[in-house]
Amino acid sequence: GYRYHIVASAYGPSAVSPLADRTLRYRQRGLVRDSFGEAVLAKTALSPVSWHLLGRRVRDQAALCLFQLDTLSEAADGDGPCFVYAHLLCPHRPFLFRRDGSLNPPAIAIGREVIPMDEYRRLYTEQVRFLNGKILDGIDAILAARGPDTVILIHGDHGPLSLGFRRAKNLSELTGEQLRERLGILYAFRAPPAVRQRLHDASTPINSFRFLFSDLFGDDLPPLPDRTFFTFPPDRYTFHEIPAERLPR
């Protein structure tokens, strides 16, 4: 059967899996590893040197991201079929990378909660341009290691946040532009033609594995309806379905 390997992230749900046969993990070295640590640091006697410690955190987070991307082909090593899962937190904030791969200083990367729209878009775009090249390199490495029949699925969970909506409490307060930006994701398949033929312009990730299992393994998994939901902080687990007429075209 299949082996299951994960390339661990720094985000709890995708940092560990009791089902994994192998976990590839980057060992972070900095003292400050999350926003809670930043808040605690600001209240201590170390606050005057906080930017030095946060600079180490930026380097640590960047190293973690690069470790994940550079480890994808290694994660699927060995003979026989293997399912590899990697959750990349970039291009999420913090905006670590410039387009050439150099690092932003901590005051830019993680120093402010609110970023002006134009600067958010610039920082987001710079980081995406760098990551696009690294992801393409990772795909090439996977294909070189595992062969041309390898199935690769890449998709995001949400789009950027440059237009803001943190004060919105229901769908009626969101504009069409805000929905279009937040709901737009990268959703890319490298799969046999039978799987690709099932996709259409409005496909959502709900059917990704149903298509794969049906066409590659002969399972009987009819597709589910493509539906889209939105949540609002702080109640992130109350889901509001977006009517079809409000979905981006």
mmCIF file of C-alpha atoms in Angstrom:
data_model
loop_
_atom_site.group_PDB
_atom_site.id
_atom_site.type_symbol
_atom_site.label_atom_id
_atom_site.label_comp_id
_atom_site.label_asym_id
_atom_site.label_seq_id
_atom_site.Cartn_x
_atom_site.Cartn_y
_atom_site.Cartn_z
ATOM 1 C CA GLY A 1 0.000 0.000 0.000
ATOM 2 C CA TYR A 2 0.869 3.655 0.188
ATOM 3 C CA ARG A 3 3.273 5.196 2.639
ATOM 4 C CA TYR A 4 2.172 8.523 4.133
ATOM 5 C CA HIS A 5 4.821 11.203 4.699
ATOM 6 C CA ILE A 6 4.374 14.797 5.862
ATOM 7 C CA VAL A 7 6.657 17.813 5.569
ATOM 8 C CA ALA A 8 5.779 19.523 8.840
ATOM 9 C CA SER A 9 4.812 23.187 9.132
ATOM 10 C CA ALA A 10 4.872 25.434 12.215
ATOM 11 C CA TYR A 11 1.051 25.414 12.314
ATOM 12 C CA GLY A 12 -0.300 22.964 14.876
ATOM 13 C CA PRO A 13 -2.757 20.906 12.762
ATOM 14 C CA SER A 14 -0.178 20.361 10.011
ATOM 15 C CA ALA A 15 2.893 20.090 12.241
ATOM 16 C CA VAL A 16 2.322 16.487 13.251
ATOM 17 C CA SER A 17 0.203 13.496 12.277
ATOM 18 C CA PRO A 18 -0.080 10.265 14.288
ATOM 19 C CA LEU A 19 -0.907 8.492 11.010
ATOM 20 C CA ALA A 20 2.280 9.498 9.200
ATOM 21 C CA ASP A 21 4.918 6.874 8.473
ATOM 22 C CA ARG A 22 7.520 9.602 8.299
ATOM 23 C CA THR A 23 7.691 13.251 9.329
ATOM 24 C CA LEU A 24 10.313 15.619 7.927
ATOM 25 C CA ARG A 25 10.708 18.559 10.276
ATOM 26 C CA TYR A 26 12.818 21.700 10.433
ATOM 27 C CA ARG A 27 14.105 22.366 13.923
ATOM 28 C CA GLN A 28 13.526 26.035 14.686
ATOM 29 C CA ARG A 29 16.273 27.654 16.739
ATOM 30 C CA GLY A 30 14.949 31.047 17.799
ATOM 31 C CA LEU A 31 13.493 31.834 21.216
ATOM 32 C CA VAL A 32 10.461 33.604 19.702
ATOM 33 C CA ARG A 33 8.456 31.313 17.433
ATOM 34 C CA ASP A 34 4.946 32.768 17.301
ATOM 35 C CA SER A 35 2.849 35.912 17.905
ATOM 36 C CA PHE A 36 2.245 34.912 21.533
ATOM 37 C CA GLY A 37 5.996 34.880 22.067
ATOM 38 C CA GLU A 38 6.231 38.343 20.510
ATOM 39 C CA ALA A 39 3.615 39.695 22.931
ATOM 40 C CA VAL A 40 5.347 38.148 25.953
ATOM 41 C CA LEU A 41 8.728 39.466 24.798
ATOM 42 C CA ALA A 42 7.366 43.012 24.587
ATOM 43 C CA LYS A 43 6.445 42.848 28.316
ATOM 44 C CA THR A 44 9.845 41.671 29.548
ATOM 45 C CA ALA A 45 13.201 43.271 30.260
ATOM 46 C CA LEU A 46 14.322 41.956 26.872
ATOM 47 C CA SER A 47 12.024 44.384 25.073
ATOM 48 C CA PRO A 48 14.908 46.773 24.151
ATOM 49 C CA VAL A 49 16.585 43.959 22.179
ATOM 50 C CA SER A 50 13.342 42.510 20.856
ATOM 51 C CA TRP A 51 14.086 43.394 17.239
ATOM 52 C CA HIS A 52 17.284 41.359 17.374
ATOM 53 C CA LEU A 53 15.329 38.343 18.627
ATOM 54 C CA LEU A 54 12.512 38.907 16.142
ATOM 55 C CA GLY A 55 15.090 39.155 13.372
ATOM 56 C CA ARG A 56 16.164 35.657 14.317
ATOM 57 C CA ARG A 57 12.526 34.606 14.135
ATOM 58 C CA VAL A 58 12.265 35.989 10.573
ATOM 59 C CA ARG A 59 15.350 34.001 9.598
ATOM 60 C CA ASP A 60 13.932 30.910 11.303
ATOM 61 C CA GLN A 61 10.579 31.157 9.530
ATOM 62 C CA ALA A 62 12.267 31.746 6.184
ATOM 63 C CA ALA A 63 14.519 28.740 6.755
ATOM 64 C CA LEU A 64 11.459 26.622 7.581
ATOM 65 C CA CYS A 65 9.733 27.648 4.346
ATOM 66 C CA LEU A 66 12.830 26.896 2.267
ATOM 67 C CA PHE A 67 13.302 23.580 4.076
ATOM 68 C CA GLN A 68 9.763 22.532 3.135
ATOM 69 C CA LEU A 69 10.195 23.467 -0.516
ATOM 70 C CA ASP A 70 13.638 21.881 -0.801
ATOM 71 C CA THR A 71 12.498 18.682 0.950
ATOM 72 C CA LEU A 72 9.490 17.817 -1.226
ATOM 73 C CA SER A 73 11.360 15.431 -3.494
ATOM 74 C CA GLU A 74 13.197 13.820 -0.568
ATOM 75 C CA ALA A 75 9.909 13.246 1.247
ATOM 76 C CA ALA A 76 8.804 10.810 -1.452
ATOM 77 C CA ASP A 77 12.011 8.785 -1.474
ATOM 78 C CA GLY A 78 12.127 5.011 -1.547
ATOM 79 C CA ASP A 79 10.377 2.443 -3.679
ATOM 80 C CA GLY A 80 6.637 2.013 -3.971
ATOM 81 C CA PRO A 81 3.745 4.478 -3.868
ATOM 82 C CA CYS A 82 3.893 7.373 -1.433
ATOM 83 C CA PHE A 83 1.461 10.132 -0.460
ATOM 84 C CA VAL A 84 3.273 13.309 0.631
ATOM 85 C CA TYR A 85 1.507 16.213 2.347
ATOM 86 C CA ALA A 86 3.088 19.642 2.861
ATOM 87 C CA HIS A 87 1.323 22.734 4.202
ATOM 88 C CA LEU A 88 3.247 25.875 3.209
ATOM 89 C CA LEU A 89 2.344 28.915 5.314
ATOM 90 C CA CYS A 90 3.931 31.301 2.801
ATOM 91 C CA PRO A 91 2.692 33.508 1.156
ATOM 92 C CA HIS A 92 0.763 34.147 4.373
ATOM 93 C CA ARG A 93 2.016 36.973 6.530
ATOM 94 C CA PRO A 94 4.683 37.488 7.714
ATOM 95 C CA PHE A 95 6.056 38.770 4.413
ATOM 96 C CA LEU A 96 9.503 37.242 4.727
ATOM 97 C CA PHE A 97 10.909 37.320 1.203
ATOM 98 C CA ARG A 98 11.650 39.917 -1.429
ATOM 99 C CA ARG A 99 11.327 38.767 -5.030
ATOM 100 C CA ASP A 100 15.043 37.919 -5.199
ATOM 101 C CA GLY A 101 14.839 35.701 -2.098
ATOM 102 C CA SER A 102 16.505 38.146 0.277
ATOM 103 C CA LEU A 103 14.749 38.757 3.589
ATOM 104 C CA ASN A 104 12.725 41.750 4.659
ATOM 105 C CA PRO A 105 13.812 43.316 7.973
ATOM 106 C CA PRO A 106 11.614 42.301 10.939
ATOM 107 C CA ALA A 107 10.042 45.778 11.166
ATOM 108 C CA ILE A 108 8.504 45.121 7.725
ATOM 109 C CA ALA A 109 8.014 41.366 7.928
ATOM 110 C CA ILE A 110 6.280 41.128 11.302
ATOM 111 C CA GLY A 111 6.490 44.550 12.913
ATOM 112 C CA ARG A 112 2.996 45.924 12.296
ATOM 113 C CA GLU A 113 -0.514 44.548 12.588
ATOM 114 C CA VAL A 114 -2.043 46.962 10.058
ATOM 115 C CA ILE A 115 -0.365 47.526 6.680
ATOM 116 C CA PRO A 116 -1.589 50.103 4.130
ATOM 117 C CA MET A 117 -3.259 48.462 1.125
ATOM 118 C CA ASP A 118 -0.630 49.469 -1.413
ATOM 119 C CA GLU A 119 2.225 48.231 0.749
ATOM 120 C CA TYR A 120 0.399 44.979 1.558
ATOM 121 C CA ARG A 121 -0.018 44.283 -2.153
ATOM 122 C CA ARG A 122 3.608 45.098 -2.880
ATOM 123 C CA LEU A 123 4.937 42.864 -0.092
ATOM 124 C CA TYR A 124 2.533 40.057 -0.948
ATOM 125 C CA THR A 125 3.416 40.186 -4.649
ATOM 126 C CA GLU A 126 7.160 40.257 -3.959
ATOM 127 C CA GLN A 127 6.895 37.156 -1.792
ATOM 128 C CA VAL A 128 4.659 35.316 -4.279
ATOM 129 C CA ARG A 129 7.069 35.980 -7.139
ATOM 130 C CA PHE A 130 9.910 34.416 -5.199
ATOM 131 C CA LEU A 131 7.815 31.458 -4.037
ATOM 132 C CA ASN A 132 6.497 30.746 -7.541
ATOM 133 C CA GLY A 133 10.013 30.046 -8.733
ATOM 134 C CA LYS A 134 10.786 27.856 -5.720
ATOM 135 C CA ILE A 135 7.581 25.862 -6.190
ATOM 136 C CA LEU A 136 8.389 25.239 -9.859
ATOM 137 C CA ASP A 137 11.860 24.066 -8.820
ATOM 138 C CA GLY A 138 10.213 21.741 -6.294
ATOM 139 C CA ILE A 139 7.913 20.267 -8.942
ATOM 140 C CA ASP A 140 10.880 19.618 -11.227
ATOM 141 C CA ALA A 141 12.719 17.885 -8.368
ATOM 142 C CA ILE A 142 9.693 15.699 -7.571
ATOM 143 C CA LEU A 143 9.313 14.620 -11.204
ATOM 144 C CA ALA A 144 13.022 13.899 -11.463
ATOM 145 C CA ALA A 145 12.892 11.749 -8.327
ATOM 146 C CA ARG A 146 9.567 9.968 -8.866
ATOM 147 C CA GLY A 147 8.983 10.009 -12.611
ATOM 148 C CA PRO A 148 6.579 11.657 -15.068
ATOM 149 C CA ASP A 149 3.450 9.832 -13.814
ATOM 150 C CA THR A 150 3.583 11.509 -10.398
ATOM 151 C CA VAL A 151 0.307 13.160 -9.393
ATOM 152 C CA ILE A 152 0.762 16.645 -7.920
ATOM 153 C CA LEU A 153 -2.010 18.773 -6.414
ATOM 154 C CA ILE A 154 -1.374 22.378 -5.362
ATOM 155 C CA HIS A 155 -4.098 24.541 -3.894
ATOM 156 C CA GLY A 156 -4.496 27.404 -1.471
ATOM 157 C CA ASP A 157 -7.091 27.713 1.264
ATOM 158 C CA HIS A 158 -7.847 31.398 0.643
ATOM 159 C CA GLY A 159 -6.638 34.466 -1.183
ATOM 160 C CA PRO A 160 -4.921 37.606 0.155
ATOM 161 C CA LEU A 161 -6.366 40.239 2.451
ATOM 162 C CA SER A 162 -5.261 43.546 0.974
ATOM 163 C CA LEU A 163 -8.832 44.912 0.787
ATOM 164 C CA GLY A 164 -9.572 44.054 4.418
ATOM 165 C CA PHE A 165 -12.777 42.828 6.028
ATOM 166 C CA ARG A 166 -11.853 42.336 9.673
ATOM 167 C CA ARG A 167 -14.719 44.514 10.872
ATOM 168 C CA ALA A 168 -17.324 42.730 8.735
ATOM 169 C CA LYS A 169 -19.781 40.539 10.633
ATOM 170 C CA ASN A 170 -21.888 39.139 7.797
ATOM 171 C CA LEU A 171 -21.804 38.619 4.043
ATOM 172 C CA SER A 172 -23.862 41.720 3.316
ATOM 173 C CA GLU A 173 -20.962 43.875 4.558
ATOM 174 C CA LEU A 174 -18.500 42.401 2.032
ATOM 175 C CA THR A 175 -18.086 43.908 -1.422
ATOM 176 C CA GLY A 176 -17.748 41.884 -4.586
ATOM 177 C CA GLU A 177 -14.084 42.934 -4.813
ATOM 178 C CA GLN A 178 -13.385 41.676 -1.288
ATOM 179 C CA LEU A 179 -14.998 38.321 -2.024
ATOM 180 C CA ARG A 180 -13.152 37.981 -5.320
ATOM 181 C CA GLU A 181 -9.796 38.605 -3.670
ATOM 182 C CA ARG A 182 -10.332 36.390 -0.623
ATOM 183 C CA LEU A 183 -11.927 33.476 -2.505
ATOM 184 C CA GLY A 184 -9.409 33.407 -5.341
ATOM 185 C CA ILE A 185 -6.931 30.555 -4.883
ATOM 186 C CA LEU A 186 -4.280 28.729 -6.850
ATOM 187 C CA TYR A 187 -5.789 25.326 -7.727
ATOM 188 C CA ALA A 188 -3.547 23.267 -9.971
ATOM 189 C CA PHE A 189 -3.520 19.573 -10.874
ATOM 190 C CA ARG A 190 -0.855 17.479 -12.493
ATOM 191 C CA ALA A 191 -2.854 14.325 -13.125
ATOM 192 C CA PRO A 192 -3.926 11.926 -15.916
ATOM 193 C CA PRO A 193 -6.259 13.328 -18.602
ATOM 194 C CA ALA A 194 -9.278 11.495 -17.143
ATOM 195 C CA VAL A 195 -8.937 13.533 -13.951
ATOM 196 C CA ARG A 196 -8.250 16.848 -15.677
ATOM 197 C CA GLN A 197 -11.304 16.434 -17.910
ATOM 198 C CA ARG A 198 -13.542 16.516 -14.849
ATOM 199 C CA LEU A 199 -12.384 20.009 -13.885
ATOM 200 C CA HIS A 200 -14.123 23.207 -14.948
ATOM 201 C CA ASP A 201 -13.637 26.899 -14.323
ATOM 202 C CA ALA A 202 -15.767 26.856 -11.163
ATOM 203 C CA SER A 203 -14.269 23.659 -9.667
ATOM 204 C CA THR A 204 -13.518 23.757 -5.952
ATOM 205 C CA PRO A 205 -11.135 21.509 -3.964
ATOM 206 C CA ILE A 206 -14.039 19.523 -2.447
ATOM 207 C CA ASN A 207 -13.788 16.992 -5.271
ATOM 208 C CA SER A 208 -10.015 16.788 -5.673
ATOM 209 C CA PHE A 209 -9.572 13.396 -4.061
ATOM 210 C CA ARG A 210 -12.943 12.090 -5.157
ATOM 211 C CA PHE A 211 -11.811 12.575 -8.761
ATOM 212 C CA LEU A 212 -8.408 11.032 -8.093
ATOM 213 C CA PHE A 213 -9.721 7.997 -6.230
ATOM 214 C CA SER A 214 -12.480 7.376 -8.756
ATOM 215 C CA ASP A 215 -10.277 7.580 -11.839
ATOM 216 C CA LEU A 216 -7.011 6.127 -10.531
ATOM 217 C CA PHE A 217 -8.295 3.455 -8.155
ATOM 218 C CA GLY A 218 -11.781 2.690 -9.469
ATOM 219 C CA ASP A 219 -13.654 3.927 -6.384
ATOM 220 C CA ASP A 220 -17.287 4.961 -6.787
ATOM 221 C CA LEU A 221 -17.216 8.524 -5.456
ATOM 222 C CA PRO A 222 -19.725 10.771 -7.231
ATOM 223 C CA PRO A 223 -18.765 14.465 -7.186
ATOM 224 C CA LEU A 224 -20.199 16.713 -4.500
ATOM 225 C CA PRO A 225 -21.729 20.114 -5.304
ATOM 226 C CA ASP A 226 -19.218 22.970 -5.588
ATOM 227 C CA ARG A 227 -20.159 25.260 -2.702
ATOM 228 C CA THR A 228 -18.267 28.138 -1.092
ATOM 229 C CA PHE A 229 -18.393 29.294 2.528
ATOM 230 C CA PHE A 230 -17.062 32.257 4.499
ATOM 231 C CA THR A 231 -16.303 32.636 8.193
ATOM 232 C CA PHE A 232 -15.855 35.748 10.307
ATOM 233 C CA PRO A 233 -13.517 36.132 13.292
ATOM 234 C CA PRO A 234 -13.692 35.453 16.134
ATOM 235 C CA ASP A 235 -16.244 32.689 15.379
ATOM 236 C CA ARG A 236 -14.250 30.954 12.660
ATOM 237 C CA TYR A 237 -16.251 27.737 12.789
ATOM 238 C CA THR A 238 -19.645 29.174 11.918
ATOM 239 C CA PHE A 239 -19.843 28.810 8.140
ATOM 240 C CA HIS A 240 -21.891 31.138 5.936
ATOM 241 C CA GLU A 241 -22.607 29.832 2.453
ATOM 242 C CA ILE A 242 -22.117 32.389 -0.293
ATOM 243 C CA PRO A 243 -25.058 32.508 -2.751
ATOM 244 C CA ALA A 244 -24.163 31.566 -6.309
ATOM 245 C CA GLU A 245 -25.036 35.051 -7.591
ATOM 246 C CA ARG A 246 -22.366 36.584 -5.312
ATOM 247 C CA LEU A 247 -19.544 34.246 -6.312
ATOM 248 C CA PRO A 248 -16.756 35.796 -8.412
ATOM 249 C CA ARG A 249 -16.952 35.076 -12.137
#
